[in-house]
Short mmCIF file of C-alpha atoms in Angstrom, two decimals:
data_model
loop_
_atom_site.label_atom_id
_atom_site.label_comp_id
_atom_site.label_asym_id
_atom_site.label_seq_id
_atom_site.Cartn_x
_atom_site.Cartn_y
_atom_site.Cartn_z
CA MET A 17 8.57 13.18 57.07
CA ALA A 18 5.07 13.66 58.44
CA ALA A 19 3.91 15.54 55.40
CA ALA A 20 4.71 12.58 53.19
CA VAL A 21 2.70 10.19 55.27
CA LYS A 22 -0.34 12.41 55.14
CA ASP A 23 -0.20 12.78 51.43
CA ARG A 24 0.67 9.16 50.74
CA GLU A 25 -2.95 8.12 50.98
CA ALA A 26 -3.93 10.85 48.70
CA LEU A 27 -1.22 9.97 46.27
CA GLN A 28 -2.30 6.29 46.36
CA ARG A 29 -5.77 7.44 45.49
CA LEU A 30 -4.50 9.42 42.59
CA SER A 31 -2.47 6.56 41.39
CA PHE A 32 -5.42 4.15 41.72
CA LEU A 33 -7.62 6.53 39.73
CA PHE A 34 -5.07 6.83 37.03
CA GLN A 35 -4.63 3.17 36.64
CA ALA A 36 -8.37 2.56 36.83
CA ALA A 37 -8.81 5.00 34.02
CA HIS A 38 -6.46 3.01 31.86
CA TRP A 39 -8.22 -0.25 32.57
CA VAL A 40 -11.63 1.19 31.81
CA LEU A 41 -10.65 2.92 28.66
CA PRO A 42 -11.52 0.22 26.10
CA HIS A 43 -14.89 -0.30 27.69
CA SER A 44 -16.13 3.30 28.15
CA PRO A 45 -14.03 6.40 27.46
CA ALA A 46 -16.57 8.42 29.43
CA LEU A 47 -15.79 6.61 32.55
CA ALA A 48 -12.07 7.02 31.96
CA ARG A 49 -12.72 10.73 31.49
CA PHE A 50 -14.61 10.80 34.82
CA TYR A 51 -11.72 9.08 36.63
CA SER A 52 -9.18 11.53 35.25
CA PHE A 53 -11.41 14.43 36.08
CA THR A 54 -11.64 13.22 39.67
CA GLN A 55 -7.93 12.62 39.77
CA ARG A 56 -7.19 16.11 38.59
CA GLY A 57 -9.72 17.63 41.00
CA ALA A 58 -8.20 15.68 43.92
CA ALA A 59 -4.73 16.77 42.99
CA ARG A 60 -5.85 20.32 42.75
CA ARG A 61 -7.64 20.33 46.14
CA LEU A 62 -4.66 18.94 48.00
CA VAL A 63 -2.12 20.77 45.79
CA LEU A 64 -0.30 17.69 44.79
CA ARG A 65 2.18 17.53 41.97
CA LEU A 66 1.85 15.22 39.06
CA ALA A 67 4.69 14.04 36.92
CA PRO A 68 4.81 15.43 33.45
CA SER A 69 4.39 12.07 31.93
CA VAL A 70 1.13 11.64 33.83
CA LYS A 71 -0.07 15.14 32.95
CA ARG A 72 0.51 14.48 29.28
CA MET A 73 -1.73 11.51 29.16
CA VAL A 74 -4.66 13.53 30.31
CA CYS A 75 -6.08 16.20 28.10
CA ARG A 76 -6.26 19.56 29.70
CA ARG A 77 -9.58 20.67 28.30
CA CYS A 78 -11.73 17.63 28.39
CA CYS A 79 -9.82 15.54 30.86
CA SER A 80 -10.08 12.46 28.75
CA LEU A 81 -7.33 9.93 28.99
CA LEU A 82 -5.05 9.99 25.99
CA LEU A 83 -3.44 6.84 24.93
CA PRO A 84 -1.20 6.84 21.82
CA GLY A 85 -3.58 4.41 20.27
CA GLU A 86 -7.05 5.60 21.30
CA GLY A 87 -7.69 9.16 22.10
CA GLY A 88 -4.50 11.01 21.37
CA GLY A 89 -2.74 11.06 18.03
CA GLN A 90 0.93 11.84 18.24
CA ARG A 91 2.97 13.18 15.50
CA LEU A 92 6.52 14.47 15.14
CA ARG A 93 6.65 17.82 13.52
CA GLY A 94 9.27 20.50 12.87
CA ARG A 95 12.47 20.37 11.01
CA GLY A 96 14.61 22.75 12.91
CA GLN A 97 13.36 22.07 16.37
CA PRO A 98 11.68 18.66 16.42
CA ARG A 99 8.60 18.59 18.56
CA THR A 100 5.85 16.18 19.28
CA VAL A 101 2.33 17.26 18.81
CA LEU A 102 -0.22 15.51 20.87
CA ARG A 103 -3.74 15.86 19.66
CA CYS A 104 -6.85 14.97 21.67
CA ARG A 105 -9.38 13.36 19.48
CA THR A 106 -12.47 14.23 21.50
CA CYS A 107 -11.91 17.97 21.91
CA GLY A 108 -9.30 18.54 19.33
CA ARG A 109 -6.90 20.31 21.57
CA CYS A 110 -3.25 20.24 20.47
CA ARG A 111 -0.25 20.19 22.79
CA ARG A 112 3.20 20.59 21.65
CA PHE A 113 6.36 19.36 23.34
CA LEU A 114 9.81 19.97 22.22
CA CYS A 115 11.99 17.01 21.71
CA HIS A 116 14.97 18.11 23.61
CA GLY A 117 18.41 17.32 22.28
CA GLN A 118 20.44 14.43 23.22
CA ASN A 119 21.23 13.48 26.78
CA TRP A 120 18.21 15.07 28.34
CA ASP A 121 16.67 13.19 31.14
CA GLY A 122 14.19 15.44 32.76
CA PRO A 123 13.53 19.00 33.77
CA VAL A 124 15.87 21.02 35.87
CA LEU A 125 14.60 19.67 39.13
CA GLU A 126 16.59 16.77 40.28
CA SER A 127 15.07 13.73 41.79
CA ARG A 128 16.91 11.83 44.42
CA PRO A 129 15.65 8.51 45.55
CA THR A 130 15.83 9.02 49.31
CA VAL B 26 15.12 37.75 58.32
CA ILE B 27 18.60 37.81 56.84
CA GLN B 28 19.71 40.68 54.65
CA PRO B 29 20.70 39.85 51.12
CA GLY B 30 24.11 41.25 51.71
CA THR B 31 24.89 38.55 54.35
CA ALA B 32 23.65 35.70 52.20
CA THR B 33 27.18 34.50 51.59
CA LEU B 34 27.74 33.79 55.27
CA ARG B 35 25.17 31.02 55.66
CA LYS B 36 26.11 27.98 53.73
CA ALA B 37 23.34 25.50 53.26
CA LYS B 38 19.84 26.63 52.78
CA LYS B 39 17.25 24.20 53.97
CA ILE B 40 16.40 22.31 50.78
CA THR B 41 12.78 21.20 50.83
CA VAL B 42 12.01 17.95 49.09
CA LYS B 43 8.93 18.16 47.06
CA ILE B 44 6.96 15.05 46.36
CA CYS B 45 5.12 14.37 43.18
CA LEU B 46 3.24 11.47 41.75
CA ASP B 47 5.14 9.49 39.17
CA ASN B 48 3.80 7.47 36.40
CA PRO B 49 3.21 3.96 37.69
CA PHE B 50 3.45 2.39 34.23
CA VAL B 51 6.77 1.87 32.76
CA PHE B 52 7.11 0.82 29.19
CA GLN B 53 10.24 -0.79 28.04
CA TRP B 54 11.23 -2.38 24.82
CA LYS B 55 12.38 -5.90 25.33
CA THR B 56 15.88 -6.56 24.31
CA ILE B 57 16.29 -8.80 21.37
CA GLU B 58 19.22 -11.16 21.58
CA GLY B 59 22.34 -10.55 19.55
CA GLU B 60 21.80 -13.50 17.17
CA ASP B 61 18.26 -12.57 16.38
CA MET B 62 19.31 -8.93 15.84
CA HIS B 63 21.96 -9.79 13.34
CA PHE B 64 19.59 -12.16 11.62
CA ILE B 65 16.91 -9.47 11.32
CA LEU B 66 19.32 -6.95 10.00
CA GLN B 67 20.83 -9.28 7.53
CA THR B 68 17.54 -10.45 6.11
CA LEU B 69 16.41 -6.86 5.79
CA GLU B 70 19.56 -5.81 4.07
CA GLU B 71 19.42 -8.68 1.59
CA ARG B 72 15.81 -8.07 0.76
CA ILE B 73 16.21 -4.39 0.25
CA LYS B 74 19.29 -4.82 -1.98
CA HIS B 75 17.48 -7.47 -3.92
CA VAL B 76 14.52 -5.36 -4.51
CA GLY B 77 16.60 -2.37 -5.26
CA LEU B 78 14.63 0.25 -3.43
CA LYS B 79 16.32 3.52 -3.18
CA LYS B 80 15.52 7.17 -2.84
CA ILE B 81 17.52 9.69 -4.88
CA GLU B 82 17.83 13.24 -3.93
CA THR B 83 18.67 15.86 -6.49
CA PRO B 84 20.18 18.76 -4.48
CA ARG B 85 23.15 16.76 -3.33
CA LYS B 86 24.95 16.10 -6.50
CA LYS B 87 28.29 15.50 -4.97
CA LYS B 88 27.14 12.44 -3.08
CA ARG B 89 25.26 10.99 -6.02
CA SER B 90 27.87 9.52 -8.20
CA PRO B 91 29.72 7.27 -5.73
CA ARG B 92 26.29 6.03 -4.43
CA LYS B 93 25.06 5.34 -7.87
CA ILE B 94 28.06 3.50 -8.91
CA GLN B 95 27.87 1.34 -5.79
CA THR B 96 24.22 0.53 -6.22
CA GLU B 97 24.69 -0.39 -9.81
CA SER B 98 27.57 -2.64 -9.01
CA LYS B 99 25.49 -4.34 -6.33
CA CYS B 100 22.22 -4.63 -8.08
CA ASP B 101 23.32 -5.31 -11.64
CA ALA B 102 24.73 -8.73 -12.03
CA SER B 103 26.16 -8.42 -15.49
CA THR B 104 28.87 -5.83 -15.37
CA SER B 105 30.02 -6.34 -18.91
CA LYS B 106 28.70 -3.09 -20.38
CA LEU B 107 29.32 -0.82 -17.42
CA LEU B 108 29.66 2.46 -19.30
CA LYS B 109 26.57 2.19 -21.39
CA LYS B 110 24.49 0.99 -18.46
CA GLU B 111 25.75 3.74 -16.32
CA GLU B 112 24.70 6.34 -18.81
CA GLU B 113 21.33 4.78 -19.27
CA ALA B 114 20.88 4.34 -15.57
CA GLU B 115 22.00 7.89 -14.94
CA GLY B 116 19.45 9.19 -17.36
CA HIS B 117 16.80 7.04 -15.78
CA ARG B 118 17.73 7.69 -12.21
CA GLN B 119 18.16 11.38 -12.42
CA ASN B 120 14.52 11.71 -11.67
CA PRO B 121 14.39 12.53 -8.03
CA GLY B 122 12.38 10.11 -5.91
CA TRP B 123 12.10 6.50 -5.27
CA THR B 124 13.26 3.85 -7.67
CA ASP B 125 10.18 1.78 -7.25
CA ILE B 126 6.97 3.46 -6.05
CA SER B 127 4.89 0.30 -5.73
CA ILE B 128 7.46 -1.18 -3.29
CA ARG B 129 7.64 2.09 -1.45
CA ARG B 130 3.96 1.88 -0.78
CA GLN B 131 4.31 -1.44 0.92
CA LEU B 132 6.59 0.03 3.56
CA ALA B 133 5.84 2.69 6.10
CA ILE B 134 9.08 4.52 6.55
CA GLY B 135 9.44 7.14 9.27
CA VAL B 136 7.85 7.56 12.60
CA ASN B 137 4.78 9.64 11.50
CA GLU B 138 3.99 7.24 8.67
CA VAL B 139 4.27 4.37 10.98
CA THR B 140 1.98 5.81 13.52
CA LYS B 141 -0.56 6.70 10.89
CA ALA B 142 -0.47 3.17 9.55
CA LEU B 143 -0.71 1.72 13.00
CA GLU B 144 -3.76 3.74 13.80
CA LYS B 145 -5.35 2.34 10.69
CA ASN B 146 -4.33 -1.17 11.44
CA GLU B 147 -2.32 -1.52 8.27
CA LEU B 148 0.85 -3.02 9.61
CA LEU B 149 2.04 -6.54 9.94
CA LEU B 150 5.38 -5.84 11.55
CA LEU B 151 7.13 -2.95 13.13
CA LEU B 152 10.76 -2.33 13.65
CA VAL B 153 12.13 0.48 15.65
CA CYS B 154 15.64 1.78 15.98
CA LYS B 155 17.10 1.78 19.48
CA SER B 156 19.36 4.64 18.96
CA ALA B 157 16.80 7.31 19.08
CA LYS B 158 17.64 10.37 21.09
CA PRO B 159 15.62 11.44 22.94
CA ALA B 160 13.89 8.08 23.42
CA MET B 161 10.59 9.81 23.81
CA ILE B 162 10.05 10.06 20.12
CA THR B 163 9.56 6.33 19.76
CA SER B 164 8.16 5.38 23.12
CA HIS B 165 4.60 6.03 22.05
CA LEU B 166 4.95 3.24 19.53
CA ILE B 167 5.09 0.64 22.14
CA GLN B 168 1.63 1.22 23.44
CA LEU B 169 0.27 1.77 19.99
CA SER B 170 1.51 -1.48 18.63
CA ALA B 171 0.43 -3.35 21.67
CA SER B 172 -3.10 -2.12 21.37
CA ARG B 173 -3.29 -3.23 17.75
CA ALA B 174 -1.62 -6.57 18.65
CA THR B 175 1.18 -5.96 16.10
CA PRO B 176 4.54 -7.47 16.80
CA ALA B 177 7.16 -4.83 17.32
CA GLY B 178 10.82 -5.03 17.96
CA GLN B 179 13.55 -2.75 18.81
CA VAL B 180 16.79 -3.28 17.02
CA PRO B 181 19.80 -1.18 17.97
CA ARG B 182 21.33 -0.44 14.67
CA LEU B 183 18.39 -0.23 12.36
CA SER B 184 19.15 3.31 11.35
CA GLU B 185 22.80 2.67 10.65
CA THR B 186 22.21 -0.26 8.44
CA VAL B 187 19.06 0.44 6.63
CA ALA B 188 19.27 4.17 6.08
CA PRO B 189 22.18 4.16 3.68
CA LEU B 190 20.65 1.34 1.75
CA LEU B 191 17.55 3.30 1.12
CA GLY B 192 19.35 6.53 0.47
CA LEU B 193 17.98 8.29 3.61
CA THR B 194 19.85 9.94 6.38
CA SER B 195 18.17 8.12 9.27
CA ILE B 196 15.34 5.76 9.85
CA LEU B 197 13.88 5.32 13.25
CA ALA B 198 10.81 3.29 12.52
CA LEU B 199 9.93 0.95 9.75
CA GLY B 200 6.70 -0.78 9.16
CA PHE B 201 5.64 -3.48 6.76
CA LYS B 202 2.10 -3.02 5.50
CA LYS B 203 -0.33 -5.82 5.16
CA GLN B 204 -0.50 -5.97 1.42
CA SER B 205 3.20 -6.31 0.85
CA ASP B 206 3.90 -9.24 -1.41
CA LYS B 207 7.66 -8.82 -1.79
CA PHE B 208 8.34 -8.62 1.91
CA THR B 209 6.09 -11.33 3.25
CA GLU B 210 8.94 -13.82 3.46
CA VAL B 211 11.00 -11.38 5.39
CA VAL B 212 8.10 -10.59 7.70
CA GLU B 213 7.35 -14.22 8.39
CA ALA B 214 11.01 -14.89 9.14
CA ILE B 215 11.32 -11.98 11.53
CA ILE B 216 8.06 -12.32 13.46
CA PRO B 217 8.88 -15.32 15.53
CA LYS B 218 12.16 -13.74 16.67
CA ILE B 219 10.49 -10.80 18.31
CA PRO B 220 9.41 -11.11 21.98
CA ALA B 221 5.98 -9.99 22.97
CA LEU B 222 5.30 -6.67 24.51
CA GLU B 223 3.94 -6.12 27.95
CA VAL B 224 1.16 -3.71 28.35
CA PRO B 225 -0.83 -4.39 31.47
CA TRP B 226 -4.28 -3.16 30.62
CA PHE B 227 -4.86 -4.85 27.31
CA GLN B 228 -6.38 -8.21 27.91
CA TYR B 229 -5.58 -9.59 24.58
CA ARG B 230 -2.89 -11.67 26.09
CA THR B 231 -4.35 -13.74 28.79
CA GLU B 232 -1.20 -15.75 29.26
CA GLU B 233 0.78 -12.77 30.43
CA SER B 234 -1.88 -11.55 32.78
CA MET B 235 -2.13 -15.01 34.30
CA ALA B 236 1.66 -14.84 34.93
CA TYR B 237 1.28 -11.47 36.52
CA ALA B 238 -1.53 -12.75 38.78
CA HIS B 239 0.70 -15.52 40.05
CA THR B 240 3.69 -13.40 40.84
CA ASP B 241 1.95 -10.47 42.64
CA SER B 242 -0.50 -12.11 44.95
CA SER B 243 -0.22 -9.96 48.07
CA GLU B 244 -1.21 -6.72 46.33
CA ASN B 245 -3.99 -8.29 44.32
CA HIS B 246 -6.18 -9.54 47.13
CA LYS B 247 -7.72 -6.32 48.36
CA PRO B 248 -8.51 -4.64 45.09
CA GLU B 249 -9.68 -7.92 43.61
CA GLN B 250 -12.01 -8.68 46.52
CA LEU B 251 -13.42 -5.26 46.49
CA ALA B 252 -14.01 -5.43 42.75
CA GLU B 253 -15.61 -8.79 42.88
CA ALA B 254 -17.82 -7.80 45.71
CA LEU B 255 -18.89 -4.69 43.85
CA GLU B 256 -19.51 -6.75 40.79
CA ASP B 257 -21.68 -9.18 42.68
CA GLU B 258 -23.77 -6.48 44.17
CA LEU B 259 -24.29 -4.84 40.84
CA THR B 260 -25.36 -8.07 39.20
CA SER B 261 -27.83 -8.82 41.96
CA GLN B 262 -29.40 -5.44 42.01
CA LYS B 263 -29.48 -4.33 38.40
CA ARG B 264 -30.31 -7.13 36.06
CA LYS B 265 -31.10 -4.87 33.21
CA ARG B 266 -27.46 -4.36 32.48
CA THR B 267 -26.25 -6.51 29.67
CA GLU B 268 -23.13 -8.55 30.21
CA SER B 269 -21.00 -6.44 28.08
CA ASN B 270 -21.00 -3.69 30.73
CA GLN B 271 -19.49 -5.95 33.33
CA LEU B 272 -15.80 -5.58 33.46
CA ASP B 273 -13.47 -8.48 33.75
CA LEU B 274 -11.52 -7.18 36.75
CA SER B 275 -10.10 -10.44 37.94
CA ASN B 276 -6.75 -9.82 36.17
CA VAL B 277 -6.18 -6.36 37.34
CA ILE B 278 -2.94 -5.82 39.09
CA LEU B 279 -2.55 -2.60 40.99
CA GLN B 280 0.77 -1.14 40.41
CA PRO B 281 2.58 -0.03 43.52
CA LEU B 282 2.57 3.67 44.20
CA LYS B 283 5.45 5.45 42.55
CA ILE B 284 6.49 8.64 44.04
CA LYS B 285 9.06 10.87 42.62
CA LYS B 286 10.88 13.07 45.10
CA LEU B 287 12.07 16.24 43.65
CA VAL B 288 14.94 18.10 45.05
CA PRO B 289 15.38 21.62 43.65
CA ASN B 290 18.48 21.87 41.72
CA PRO B 291 21.21 23.46 43.71
CA ASN B 292 22.83 24.80 40.60
CA LYS B 293 19.72 26.44 39.45
CA ILE B 294 20.33 29.80 37.99
CA LYS B 295 18.10 32.18 39.83
CA LYS B 296 17.24 35.66 38.78
CA PRO B 297 18.66 38.18 41.20
CA PRO B 298 15.83 39.43 43.25
CA ARG B 299 14.75 42.88 42.21
CA LYS B 300 15.36 45.50 44.78
CA LYS B 301 12.53 47.90 45.10
CA LYS B 302 14.16 51.24 44.76
CA LYS B 303 12.69 53.57 47.22
CA ALA B 304 15.22 56.26 46.50
CA PHE B 305 12.77 58.49 44.88
CA SER B 306 10.03 58.15 47.43
#
């Protein structure tokens, strides 16, 4: 899989940026925001996919890294259809995710460890 | 180009495997041993029964009477004058709500309340039920509690045991606030039984990070050396920077790259492609 090898370096870079942003967060959220911004820009340039769990940790508007403790408040709302509401503290943007019913592992796309 | 009519002839389409970046961090609750689990549940049960905290809901009248009789038989030691006490208690307990508000304030019941209290650093201890489905609704608590250095434990049957005691349908998260006087004994008994949580980027726990550094040595060298070299350069060039800006990067462990390979679902229901009708052209 030649395509995988080419992107592997890029994916490593993305992963490194993501982890670095986590490490830096307590010291300066601005730097974490810069890292996430670079990560998103790199992914966009090379058209690489990010896992939904990764995407949720980064705010869409301001690109700041959201941790459940610092940055993003998370609440459960909704009686009929329970959903989590993730709120970015810096820009105040809300994201809503449905809590799917039981026995739900991931979206329709299957992932096979090959 | 194969016509759509002959689609049934060819069997396997070439399934392209898409690659996407997966989250390198994995947060897992640590499993508490069976004995500790039972101990925790038992102490909680005893304490709650002793205190007599309960929530009464008015709209469900059918379920009230058997529950009330049970609670009275448990809580009231002297059962000599059952009838009179029942009547008095009924009159007293018909007010919907909690039996004891002051005790209710010492506990944070429910996921939202627990998250709020955690963000304000009000909690001493955190207990989470393991039987949450989907597990996503409690997973954010791991990181939160680790950031505030609050012990948190996952107990499988928390909801099943505690919920009926308190008169609620289900409890997924329970927190003990810092000012609770009645529950301090329970808290102190439970805290040593709970294993510590692993969150890599919080350097509150130097012991764990040291253990990490020993185990993964091959991956560390390059990023560490780079980081240290960078740090040295910075310190030599810019001396105006105070020491608080320098990061302690010696304990950083770079997680291996996690790639998720997505295979499009073969059973995916696809919309039938719309045929452009050129009959009228």
